[in-house]
PDB file of C-alpha atoms and ligand atoms in Angstrom:
ATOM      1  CA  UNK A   1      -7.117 -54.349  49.493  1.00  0.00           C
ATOM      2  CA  UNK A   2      -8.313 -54.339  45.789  1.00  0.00           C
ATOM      3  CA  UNK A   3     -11.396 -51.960  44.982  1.00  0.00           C
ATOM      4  CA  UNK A   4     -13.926 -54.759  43.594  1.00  0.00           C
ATOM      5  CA  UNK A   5     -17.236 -55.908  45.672  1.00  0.00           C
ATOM      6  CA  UNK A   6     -17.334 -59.764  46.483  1.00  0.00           C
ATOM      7  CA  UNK A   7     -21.181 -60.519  47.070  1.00  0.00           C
ATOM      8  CA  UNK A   8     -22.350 -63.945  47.987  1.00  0.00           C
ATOM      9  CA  UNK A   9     -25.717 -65.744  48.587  1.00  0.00           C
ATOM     10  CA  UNK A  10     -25.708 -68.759  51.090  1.00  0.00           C
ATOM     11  CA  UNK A  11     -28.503 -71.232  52.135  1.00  0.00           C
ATOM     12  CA  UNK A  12     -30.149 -74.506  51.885  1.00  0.00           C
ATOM     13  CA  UNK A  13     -30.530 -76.358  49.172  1.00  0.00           C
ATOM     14  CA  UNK A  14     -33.767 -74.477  46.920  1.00  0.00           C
ATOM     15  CA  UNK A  15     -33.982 -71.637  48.985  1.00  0.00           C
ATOM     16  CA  UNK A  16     -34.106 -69.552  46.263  1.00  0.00           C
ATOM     17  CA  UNK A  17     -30.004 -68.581  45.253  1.00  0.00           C
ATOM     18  CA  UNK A  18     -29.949 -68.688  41.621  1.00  0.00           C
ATOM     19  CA  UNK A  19     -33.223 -67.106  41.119  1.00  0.00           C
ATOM     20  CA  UNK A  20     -31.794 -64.111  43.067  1.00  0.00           C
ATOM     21  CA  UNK A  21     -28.662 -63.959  41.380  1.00  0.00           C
ATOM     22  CA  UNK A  22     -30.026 -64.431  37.992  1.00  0.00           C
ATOM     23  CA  UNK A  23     -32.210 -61.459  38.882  1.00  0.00           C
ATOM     24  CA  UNK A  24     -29.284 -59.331  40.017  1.00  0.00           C
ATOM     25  CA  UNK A  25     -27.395 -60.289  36.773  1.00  0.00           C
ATOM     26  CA  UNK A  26     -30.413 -59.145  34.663  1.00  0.00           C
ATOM     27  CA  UNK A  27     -30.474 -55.900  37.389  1.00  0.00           C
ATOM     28  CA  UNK A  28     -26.906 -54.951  36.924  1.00  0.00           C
ATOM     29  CA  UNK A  29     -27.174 -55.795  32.722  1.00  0.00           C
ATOM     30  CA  UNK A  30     -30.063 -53.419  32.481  1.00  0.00           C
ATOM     31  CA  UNK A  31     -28.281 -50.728  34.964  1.00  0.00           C
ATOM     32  CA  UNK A  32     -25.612 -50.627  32.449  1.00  0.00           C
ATOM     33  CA  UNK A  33     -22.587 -51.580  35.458  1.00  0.00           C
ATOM     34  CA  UNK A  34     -19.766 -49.390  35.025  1.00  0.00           C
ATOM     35  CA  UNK A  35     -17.817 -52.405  36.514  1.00  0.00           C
ATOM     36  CA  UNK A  36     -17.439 -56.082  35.567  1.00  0.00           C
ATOM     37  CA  UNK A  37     -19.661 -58.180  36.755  1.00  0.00           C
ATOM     38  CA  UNK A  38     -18.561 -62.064  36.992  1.00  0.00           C
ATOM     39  CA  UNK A  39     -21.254 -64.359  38.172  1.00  0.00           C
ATOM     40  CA  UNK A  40     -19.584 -68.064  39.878  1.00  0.00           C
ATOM     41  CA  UNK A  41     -20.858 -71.301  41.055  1.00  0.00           C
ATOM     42  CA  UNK A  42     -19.221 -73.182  43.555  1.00  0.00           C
ATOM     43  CA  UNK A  43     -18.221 -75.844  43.502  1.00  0.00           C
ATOM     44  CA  UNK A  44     -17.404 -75.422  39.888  1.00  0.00           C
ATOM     45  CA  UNK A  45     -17.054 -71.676  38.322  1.00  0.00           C
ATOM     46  CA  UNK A  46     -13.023 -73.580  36.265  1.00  0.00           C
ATOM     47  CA  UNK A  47     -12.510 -75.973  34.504  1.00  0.00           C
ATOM     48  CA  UNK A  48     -10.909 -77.517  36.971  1.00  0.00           C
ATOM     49  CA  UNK A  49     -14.240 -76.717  39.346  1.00  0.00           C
ATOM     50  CA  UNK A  50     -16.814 -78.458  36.632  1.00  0.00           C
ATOM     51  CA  UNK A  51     -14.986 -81.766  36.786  1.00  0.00           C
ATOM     52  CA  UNK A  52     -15.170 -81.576  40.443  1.00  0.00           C
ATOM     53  CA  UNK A  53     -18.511 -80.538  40.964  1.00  0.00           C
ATOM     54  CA  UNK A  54     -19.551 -83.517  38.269  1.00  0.00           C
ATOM     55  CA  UNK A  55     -17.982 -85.619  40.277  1.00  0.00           C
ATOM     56  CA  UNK A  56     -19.568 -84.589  44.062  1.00  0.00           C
ATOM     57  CA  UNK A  57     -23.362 -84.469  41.839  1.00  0.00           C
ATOM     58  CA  UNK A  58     -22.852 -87.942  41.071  1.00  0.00           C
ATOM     59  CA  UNK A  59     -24.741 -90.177  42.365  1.00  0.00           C
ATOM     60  CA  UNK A  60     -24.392 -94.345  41.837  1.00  0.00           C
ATOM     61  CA  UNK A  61     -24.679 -97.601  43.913  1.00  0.00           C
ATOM     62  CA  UNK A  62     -20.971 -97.784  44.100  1.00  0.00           C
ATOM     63  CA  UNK A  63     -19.836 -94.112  44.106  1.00  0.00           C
ATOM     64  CA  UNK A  64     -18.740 -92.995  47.547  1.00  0.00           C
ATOM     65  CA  UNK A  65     -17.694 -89.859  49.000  1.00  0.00           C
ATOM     66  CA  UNK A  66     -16.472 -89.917  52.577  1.00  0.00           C
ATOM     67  CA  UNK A  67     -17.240 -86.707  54.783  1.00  0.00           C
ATOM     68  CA  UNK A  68     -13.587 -85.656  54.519  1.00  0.00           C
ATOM     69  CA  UNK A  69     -12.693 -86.438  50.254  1.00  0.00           C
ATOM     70  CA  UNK A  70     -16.175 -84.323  49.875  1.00  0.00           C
ATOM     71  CA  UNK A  71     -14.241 -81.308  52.428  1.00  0.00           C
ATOM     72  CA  UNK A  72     -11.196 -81.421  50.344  1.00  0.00           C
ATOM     73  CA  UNK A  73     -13.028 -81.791  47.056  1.00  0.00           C
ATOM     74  CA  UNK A  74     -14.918 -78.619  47.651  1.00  0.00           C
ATOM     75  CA  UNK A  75     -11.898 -76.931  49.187  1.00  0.00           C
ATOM     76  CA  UNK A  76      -9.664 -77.919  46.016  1.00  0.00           C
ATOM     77  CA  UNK A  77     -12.427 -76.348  43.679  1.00  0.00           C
ATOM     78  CA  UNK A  78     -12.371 -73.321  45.665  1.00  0.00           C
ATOM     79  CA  UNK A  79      -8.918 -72.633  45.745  1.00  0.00           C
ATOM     80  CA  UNK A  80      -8.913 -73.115  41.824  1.00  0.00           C
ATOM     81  CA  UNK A  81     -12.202 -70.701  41.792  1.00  0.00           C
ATOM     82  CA  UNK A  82     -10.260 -68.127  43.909  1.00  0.00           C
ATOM     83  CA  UNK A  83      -7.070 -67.654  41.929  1.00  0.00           C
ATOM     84  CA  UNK A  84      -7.538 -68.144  38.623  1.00  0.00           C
ATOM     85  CA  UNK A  85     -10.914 -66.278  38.933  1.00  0.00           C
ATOM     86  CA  UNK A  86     -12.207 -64.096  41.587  1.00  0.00           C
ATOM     87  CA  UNK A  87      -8.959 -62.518  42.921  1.00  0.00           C
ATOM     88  CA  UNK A  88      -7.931 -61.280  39.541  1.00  0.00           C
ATOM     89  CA  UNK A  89     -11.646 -60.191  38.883  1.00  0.00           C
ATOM     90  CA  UNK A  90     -11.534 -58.486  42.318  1.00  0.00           C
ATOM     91  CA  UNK A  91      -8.030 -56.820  41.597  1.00  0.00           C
ATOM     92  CA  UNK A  92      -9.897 -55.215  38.177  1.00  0.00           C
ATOM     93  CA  UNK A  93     -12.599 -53.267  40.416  1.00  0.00           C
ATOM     94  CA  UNK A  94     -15.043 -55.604  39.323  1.00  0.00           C
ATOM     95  CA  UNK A  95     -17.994 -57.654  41.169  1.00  0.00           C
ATOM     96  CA  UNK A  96     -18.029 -60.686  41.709  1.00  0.00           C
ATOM     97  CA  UNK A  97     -21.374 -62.527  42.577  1.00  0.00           C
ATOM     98  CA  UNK A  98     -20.796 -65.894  43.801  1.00  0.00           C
ATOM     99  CA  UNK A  99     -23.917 -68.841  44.160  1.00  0.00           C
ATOM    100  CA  UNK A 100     -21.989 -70.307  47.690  1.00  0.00           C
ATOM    101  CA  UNK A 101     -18.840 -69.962  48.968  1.00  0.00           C
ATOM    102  CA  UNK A 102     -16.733 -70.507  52.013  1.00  0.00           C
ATOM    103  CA  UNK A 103     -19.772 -70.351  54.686  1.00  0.00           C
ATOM    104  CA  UNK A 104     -21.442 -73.272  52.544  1.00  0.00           C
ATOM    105  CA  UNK A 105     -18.735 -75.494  53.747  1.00  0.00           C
ATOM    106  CA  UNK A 106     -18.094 -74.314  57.394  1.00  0.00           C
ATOM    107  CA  UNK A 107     -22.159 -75.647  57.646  1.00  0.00           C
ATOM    108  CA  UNK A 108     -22.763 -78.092  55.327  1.00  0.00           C
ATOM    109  CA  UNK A 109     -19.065 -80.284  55.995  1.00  0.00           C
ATOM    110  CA  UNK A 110     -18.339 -78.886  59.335  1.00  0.00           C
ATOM    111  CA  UNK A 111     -21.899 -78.735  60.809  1.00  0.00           C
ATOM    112  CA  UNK A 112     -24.014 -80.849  59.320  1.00  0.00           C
ATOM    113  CA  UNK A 113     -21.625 -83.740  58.536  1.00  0.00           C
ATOM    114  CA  UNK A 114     -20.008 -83.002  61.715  1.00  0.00           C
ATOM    115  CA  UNK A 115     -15.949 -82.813  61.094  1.00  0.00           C
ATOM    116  CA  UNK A 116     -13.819 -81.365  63.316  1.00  0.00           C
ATOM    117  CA  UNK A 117     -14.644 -77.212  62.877  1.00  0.00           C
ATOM    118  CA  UNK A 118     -11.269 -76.994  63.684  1.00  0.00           C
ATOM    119  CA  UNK A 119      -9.932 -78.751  60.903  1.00  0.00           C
ATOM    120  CA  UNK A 120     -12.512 -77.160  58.639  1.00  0.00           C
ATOM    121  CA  UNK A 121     -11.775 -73.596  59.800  1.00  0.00           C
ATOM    122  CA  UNK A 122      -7.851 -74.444  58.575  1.00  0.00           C
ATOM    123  CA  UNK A 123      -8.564 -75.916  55.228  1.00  0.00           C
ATOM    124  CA  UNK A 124     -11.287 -72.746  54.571  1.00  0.00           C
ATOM    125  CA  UNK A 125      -8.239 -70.738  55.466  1.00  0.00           C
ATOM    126  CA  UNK A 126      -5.914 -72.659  53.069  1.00  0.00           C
ATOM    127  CA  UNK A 127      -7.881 -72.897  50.123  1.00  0.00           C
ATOM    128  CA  UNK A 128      -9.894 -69.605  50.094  1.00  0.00           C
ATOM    129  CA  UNK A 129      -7.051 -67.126  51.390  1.00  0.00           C
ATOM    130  CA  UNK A 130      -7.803 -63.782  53.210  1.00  0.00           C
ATOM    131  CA  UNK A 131     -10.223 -62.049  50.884  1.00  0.00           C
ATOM    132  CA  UNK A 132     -13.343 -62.754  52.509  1.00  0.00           C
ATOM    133  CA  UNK A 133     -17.107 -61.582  50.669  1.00  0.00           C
ATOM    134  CA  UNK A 134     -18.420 -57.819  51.508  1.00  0.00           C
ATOM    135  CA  UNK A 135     -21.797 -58.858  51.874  1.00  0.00           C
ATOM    136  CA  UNK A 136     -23.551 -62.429  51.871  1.00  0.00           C
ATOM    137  CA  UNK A 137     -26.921 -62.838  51.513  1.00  0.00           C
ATOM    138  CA  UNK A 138     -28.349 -65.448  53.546  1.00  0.00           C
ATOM    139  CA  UNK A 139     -31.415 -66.874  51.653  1.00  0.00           C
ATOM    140  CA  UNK A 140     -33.350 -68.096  55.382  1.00  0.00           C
ATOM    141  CA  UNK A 141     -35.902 -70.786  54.864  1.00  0.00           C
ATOM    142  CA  UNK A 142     -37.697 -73.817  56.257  1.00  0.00           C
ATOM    143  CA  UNK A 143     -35.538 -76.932  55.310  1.00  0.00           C
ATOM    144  CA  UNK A 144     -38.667 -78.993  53.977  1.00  0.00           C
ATOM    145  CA  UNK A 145     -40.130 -75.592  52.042  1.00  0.00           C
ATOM    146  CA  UNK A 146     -36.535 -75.461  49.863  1.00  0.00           C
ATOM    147  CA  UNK A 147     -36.277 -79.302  49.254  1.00  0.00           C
ATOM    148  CA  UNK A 148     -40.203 -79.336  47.949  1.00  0.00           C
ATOM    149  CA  UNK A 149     -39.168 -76.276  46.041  1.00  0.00           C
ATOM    150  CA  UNK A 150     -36.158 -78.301  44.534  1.00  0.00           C
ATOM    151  CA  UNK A 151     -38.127 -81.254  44.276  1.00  0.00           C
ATOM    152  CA  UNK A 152     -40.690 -79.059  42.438  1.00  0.00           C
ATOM    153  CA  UNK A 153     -37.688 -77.453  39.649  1.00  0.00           C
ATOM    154  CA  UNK A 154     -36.935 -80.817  38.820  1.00  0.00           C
ATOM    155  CA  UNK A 155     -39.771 -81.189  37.215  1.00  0.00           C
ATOM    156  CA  UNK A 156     -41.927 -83.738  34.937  1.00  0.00           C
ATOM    157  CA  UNK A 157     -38.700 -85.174  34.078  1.00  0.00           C
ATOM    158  CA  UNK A 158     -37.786 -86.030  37.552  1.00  0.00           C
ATOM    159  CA  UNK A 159     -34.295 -86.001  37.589  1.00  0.00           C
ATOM    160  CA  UNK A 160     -32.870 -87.880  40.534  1.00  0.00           C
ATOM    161  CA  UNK A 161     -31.952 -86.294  43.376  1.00  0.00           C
ATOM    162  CA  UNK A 162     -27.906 -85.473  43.450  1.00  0.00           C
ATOM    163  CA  UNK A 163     -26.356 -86.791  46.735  1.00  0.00           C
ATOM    164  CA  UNK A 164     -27.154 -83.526  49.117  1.00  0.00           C
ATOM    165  CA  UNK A 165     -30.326 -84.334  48.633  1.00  0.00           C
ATOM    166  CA  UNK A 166     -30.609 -87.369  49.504  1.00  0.00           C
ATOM    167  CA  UNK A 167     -29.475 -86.578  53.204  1.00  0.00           C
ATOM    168  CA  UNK A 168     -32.425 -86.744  55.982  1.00  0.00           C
ATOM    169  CA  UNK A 169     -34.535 -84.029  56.688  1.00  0.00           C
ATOM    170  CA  UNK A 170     -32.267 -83.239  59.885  1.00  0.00           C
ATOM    171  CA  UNK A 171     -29.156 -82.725  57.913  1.00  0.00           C
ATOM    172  CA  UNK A 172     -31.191 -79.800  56.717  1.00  0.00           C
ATOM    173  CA  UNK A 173     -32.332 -78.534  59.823  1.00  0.00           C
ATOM    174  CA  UNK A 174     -28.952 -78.534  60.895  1.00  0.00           C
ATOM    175  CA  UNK A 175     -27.665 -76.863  58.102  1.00  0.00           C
ATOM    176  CA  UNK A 176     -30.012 -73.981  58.611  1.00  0.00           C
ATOM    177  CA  UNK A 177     -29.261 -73.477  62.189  1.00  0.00           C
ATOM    178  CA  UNK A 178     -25.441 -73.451  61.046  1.00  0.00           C
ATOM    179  CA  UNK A 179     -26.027 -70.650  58.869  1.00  0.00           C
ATOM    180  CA  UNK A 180     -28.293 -68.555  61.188  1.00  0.00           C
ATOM    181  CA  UNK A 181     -25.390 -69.104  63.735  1.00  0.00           C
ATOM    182  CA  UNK A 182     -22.772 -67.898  61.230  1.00  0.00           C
ATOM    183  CA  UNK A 183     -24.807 -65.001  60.221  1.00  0.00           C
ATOM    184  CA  UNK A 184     -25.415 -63.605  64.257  1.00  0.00           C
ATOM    185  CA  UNK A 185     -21.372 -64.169  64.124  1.00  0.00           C
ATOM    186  CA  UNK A 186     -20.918 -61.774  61.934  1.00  0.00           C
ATOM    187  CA  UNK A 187     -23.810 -59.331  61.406  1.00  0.00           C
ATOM    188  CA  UNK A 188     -22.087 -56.802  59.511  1.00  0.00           C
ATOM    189  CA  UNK A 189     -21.211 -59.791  56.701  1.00  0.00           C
ATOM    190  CA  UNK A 190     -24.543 -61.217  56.803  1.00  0.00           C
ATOM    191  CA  UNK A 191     -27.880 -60.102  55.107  1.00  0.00           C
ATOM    192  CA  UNK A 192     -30.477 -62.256  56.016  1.00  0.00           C
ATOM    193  CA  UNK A 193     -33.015 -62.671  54.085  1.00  0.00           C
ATOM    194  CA  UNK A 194     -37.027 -64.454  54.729  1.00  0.00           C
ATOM    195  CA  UNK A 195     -36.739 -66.774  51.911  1.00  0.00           C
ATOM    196  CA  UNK A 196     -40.572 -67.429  52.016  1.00  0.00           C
ATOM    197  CA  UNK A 197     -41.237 -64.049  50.543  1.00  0.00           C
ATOM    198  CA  UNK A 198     -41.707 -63.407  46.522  1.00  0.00           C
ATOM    199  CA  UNK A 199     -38.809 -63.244  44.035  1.00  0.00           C
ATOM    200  CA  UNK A 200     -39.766 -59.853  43.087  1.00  0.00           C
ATOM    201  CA  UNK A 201     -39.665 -58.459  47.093  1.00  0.00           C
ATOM    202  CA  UNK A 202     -36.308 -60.695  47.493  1.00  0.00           C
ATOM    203  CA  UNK A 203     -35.006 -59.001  44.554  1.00  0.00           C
ATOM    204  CA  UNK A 204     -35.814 -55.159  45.398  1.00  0.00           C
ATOM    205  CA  UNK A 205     -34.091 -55.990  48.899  1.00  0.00           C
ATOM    206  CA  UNK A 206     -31.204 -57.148  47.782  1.00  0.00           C
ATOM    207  CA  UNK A 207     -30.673 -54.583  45.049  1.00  0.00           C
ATOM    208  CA  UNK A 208     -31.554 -51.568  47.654  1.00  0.00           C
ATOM    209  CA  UNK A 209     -29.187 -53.116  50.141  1.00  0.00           C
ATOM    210  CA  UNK A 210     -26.409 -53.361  47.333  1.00  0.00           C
ATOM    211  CA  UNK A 211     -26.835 -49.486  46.740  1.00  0.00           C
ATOM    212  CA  UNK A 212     -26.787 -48.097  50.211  1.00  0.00           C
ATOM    213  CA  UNK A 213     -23.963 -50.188  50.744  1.00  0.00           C
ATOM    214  CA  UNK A 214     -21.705 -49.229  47.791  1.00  0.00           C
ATOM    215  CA  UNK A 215     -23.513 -46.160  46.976  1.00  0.00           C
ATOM    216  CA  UNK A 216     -25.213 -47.926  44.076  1.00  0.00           C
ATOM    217  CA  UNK A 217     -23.351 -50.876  42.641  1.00  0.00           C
ATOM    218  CA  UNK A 218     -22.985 -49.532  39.628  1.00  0.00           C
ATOM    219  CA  UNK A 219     -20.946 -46.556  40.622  1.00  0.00           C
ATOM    220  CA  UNK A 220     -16.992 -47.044  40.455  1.00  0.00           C
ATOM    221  CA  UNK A 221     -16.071 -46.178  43.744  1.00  0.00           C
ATOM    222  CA  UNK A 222     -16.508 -48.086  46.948  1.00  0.00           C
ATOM    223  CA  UNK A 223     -18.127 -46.416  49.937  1.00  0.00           C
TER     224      UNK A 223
HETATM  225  N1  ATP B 301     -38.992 -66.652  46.464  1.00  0.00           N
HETATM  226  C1  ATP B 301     -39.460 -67.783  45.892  1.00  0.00           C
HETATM  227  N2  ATP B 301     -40.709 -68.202  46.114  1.00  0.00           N
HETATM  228  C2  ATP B 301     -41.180 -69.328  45.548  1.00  0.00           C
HETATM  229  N3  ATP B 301     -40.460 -70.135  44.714  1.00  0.00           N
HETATM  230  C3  ATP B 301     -39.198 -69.766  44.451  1.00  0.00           C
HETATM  231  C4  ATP B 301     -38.619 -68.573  45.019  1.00  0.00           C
HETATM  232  N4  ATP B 301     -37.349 -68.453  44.590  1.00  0.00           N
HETATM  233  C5  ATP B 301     -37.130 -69.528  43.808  1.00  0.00           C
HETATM  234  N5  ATP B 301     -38.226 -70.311  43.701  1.00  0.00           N
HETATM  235  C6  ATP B 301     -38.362 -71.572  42.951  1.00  0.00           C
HETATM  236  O1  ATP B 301     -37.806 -72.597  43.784  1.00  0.00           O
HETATM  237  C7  ATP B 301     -36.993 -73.484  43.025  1.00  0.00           C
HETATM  238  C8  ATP B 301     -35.557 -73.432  43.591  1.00  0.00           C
HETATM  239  O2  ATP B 301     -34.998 -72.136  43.341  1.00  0.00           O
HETATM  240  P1  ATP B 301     -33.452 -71.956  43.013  1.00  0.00           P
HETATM  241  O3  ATP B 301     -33.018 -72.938  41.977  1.00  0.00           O
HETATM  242  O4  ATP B 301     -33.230 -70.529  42.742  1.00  0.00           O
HETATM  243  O5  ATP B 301     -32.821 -72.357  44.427  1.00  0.00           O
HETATM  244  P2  ATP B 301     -31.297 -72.604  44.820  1.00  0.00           P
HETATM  245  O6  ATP B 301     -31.127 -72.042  46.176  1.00  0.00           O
HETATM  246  O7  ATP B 301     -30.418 -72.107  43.746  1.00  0.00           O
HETATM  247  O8  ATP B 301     -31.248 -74.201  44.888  1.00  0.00           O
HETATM  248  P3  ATP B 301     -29.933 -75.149  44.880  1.00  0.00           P
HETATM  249  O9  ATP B 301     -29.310 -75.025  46.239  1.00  0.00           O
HETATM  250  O10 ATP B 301     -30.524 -76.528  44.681  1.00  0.00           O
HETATM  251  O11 ATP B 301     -29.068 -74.689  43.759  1.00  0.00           O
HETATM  252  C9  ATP B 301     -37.101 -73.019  41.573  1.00  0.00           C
HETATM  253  O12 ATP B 301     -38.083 -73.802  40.925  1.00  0.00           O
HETATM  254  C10 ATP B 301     -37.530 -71.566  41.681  1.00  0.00           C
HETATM  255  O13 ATP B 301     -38.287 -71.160  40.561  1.00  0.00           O
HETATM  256 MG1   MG B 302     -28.928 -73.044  42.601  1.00  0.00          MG
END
């Protein structure tokens, strides 16, 4: 097992992930880390992962994506994202702070689209590996609060919505049920957060969390 910390943050879509992990990158700057810190996007986080994410963001009259090319699109970035980045950063001692990982697709492609778990569960297996995250943070929040949120980012410009988003309001609902059902699974994985509450009070739970679980993130020793 290699001596870095693998953190994640999970949820719907504007729930509130990159604030927090934009806030633990500014955290971990200021604490002066004695360890690497790498911060990832999936899908994306390669070069190979970019193209792919460009290409599952688009959104056209005549660009489809069935259920299953979006599963193995995902899966492909992932296993890209995995070995060319986060083992080796892992094997250094480092952390690695990812914004979604595996979880993401066990509920978005396997609950919420509805493919066979089973087949899911295998290709998670395939393309991730064994190393699983130490902690995830799951960023809990009504389905229709995170979408206004996102809705509300976009701003005066009003980008178009990217294909998730587009999905009805009970793809969402689903979604969030998948995750709360993911997190019970596995309590000592999950964190789960009340998205509803203020960036600042998200923040200082995560961060003390981080540093009774590892002794202080910052230190170089796992506890
Ligand atoms: N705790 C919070 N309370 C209120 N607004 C928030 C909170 N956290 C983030 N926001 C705002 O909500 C919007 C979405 O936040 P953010 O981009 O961090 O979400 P996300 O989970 O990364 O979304 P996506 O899944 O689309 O990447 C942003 O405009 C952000 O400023
Ligand atoms: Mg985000």
């Amino acid at each position: 097992m290699d001596r870095g910390i693998f953190i994640t943050f999970e949820g719907s879509d504007g729930c509130g992930k990159s604030t927090q992990i934009e806030r633990l990158r500014l955290r971990l700057t200021e604490d002066g880390a004695d360890r690497p810190a790498t911060f990832l996007r999936e899908p994306g986080g390669t070069p190979l992962g970019e193209e792919i994410r460009r290409l599952l963001k688009r959104s056209a009259p005549d660009w489809n994506v069935s259920a299953e090319a979006e599963l193995l699109l995902f899966a492909a970035s992932r296993a890209q994202l995995v070995r060319e980045t986060i083992l080796p950063a892992l094997a250094g001692g480092g952390i690695v702070v990812c914004d979604r990982f595996l979880d993401s697709t066990t509920v978005y492609q396997g609950v919420a689209r509805r493919l066979d778990p089973g087949v899911v569960n295998a290709i998670n297996q395939f393309a991730a590996g064994e190393r699983r995250p130490d902690v995830t943070f799951l960023l809990d929040l009504p389905p229709e609060v995170g979408l206004s949120r996102a809705y509300q980012r976009a701003g005066p410009l009003l980008l178009p919505p990217d294909r998730m988003e587009l999905e009805p309001l009970a793809f969402y609902e689903a979604v969030r049920a998948g995750y709360l059902r993911l997190a019970a699974l596995e309590p000592e994985r999950f964190v789960v957060l009340d998205a509803s509450r203020t960036p600042d009070e998200l923040a200082r739970l995560v961060w003390t969390h981080l540093t009774e679980r590892f002794h202080g993130p910052c230190t170089s020793h796992r506890a």
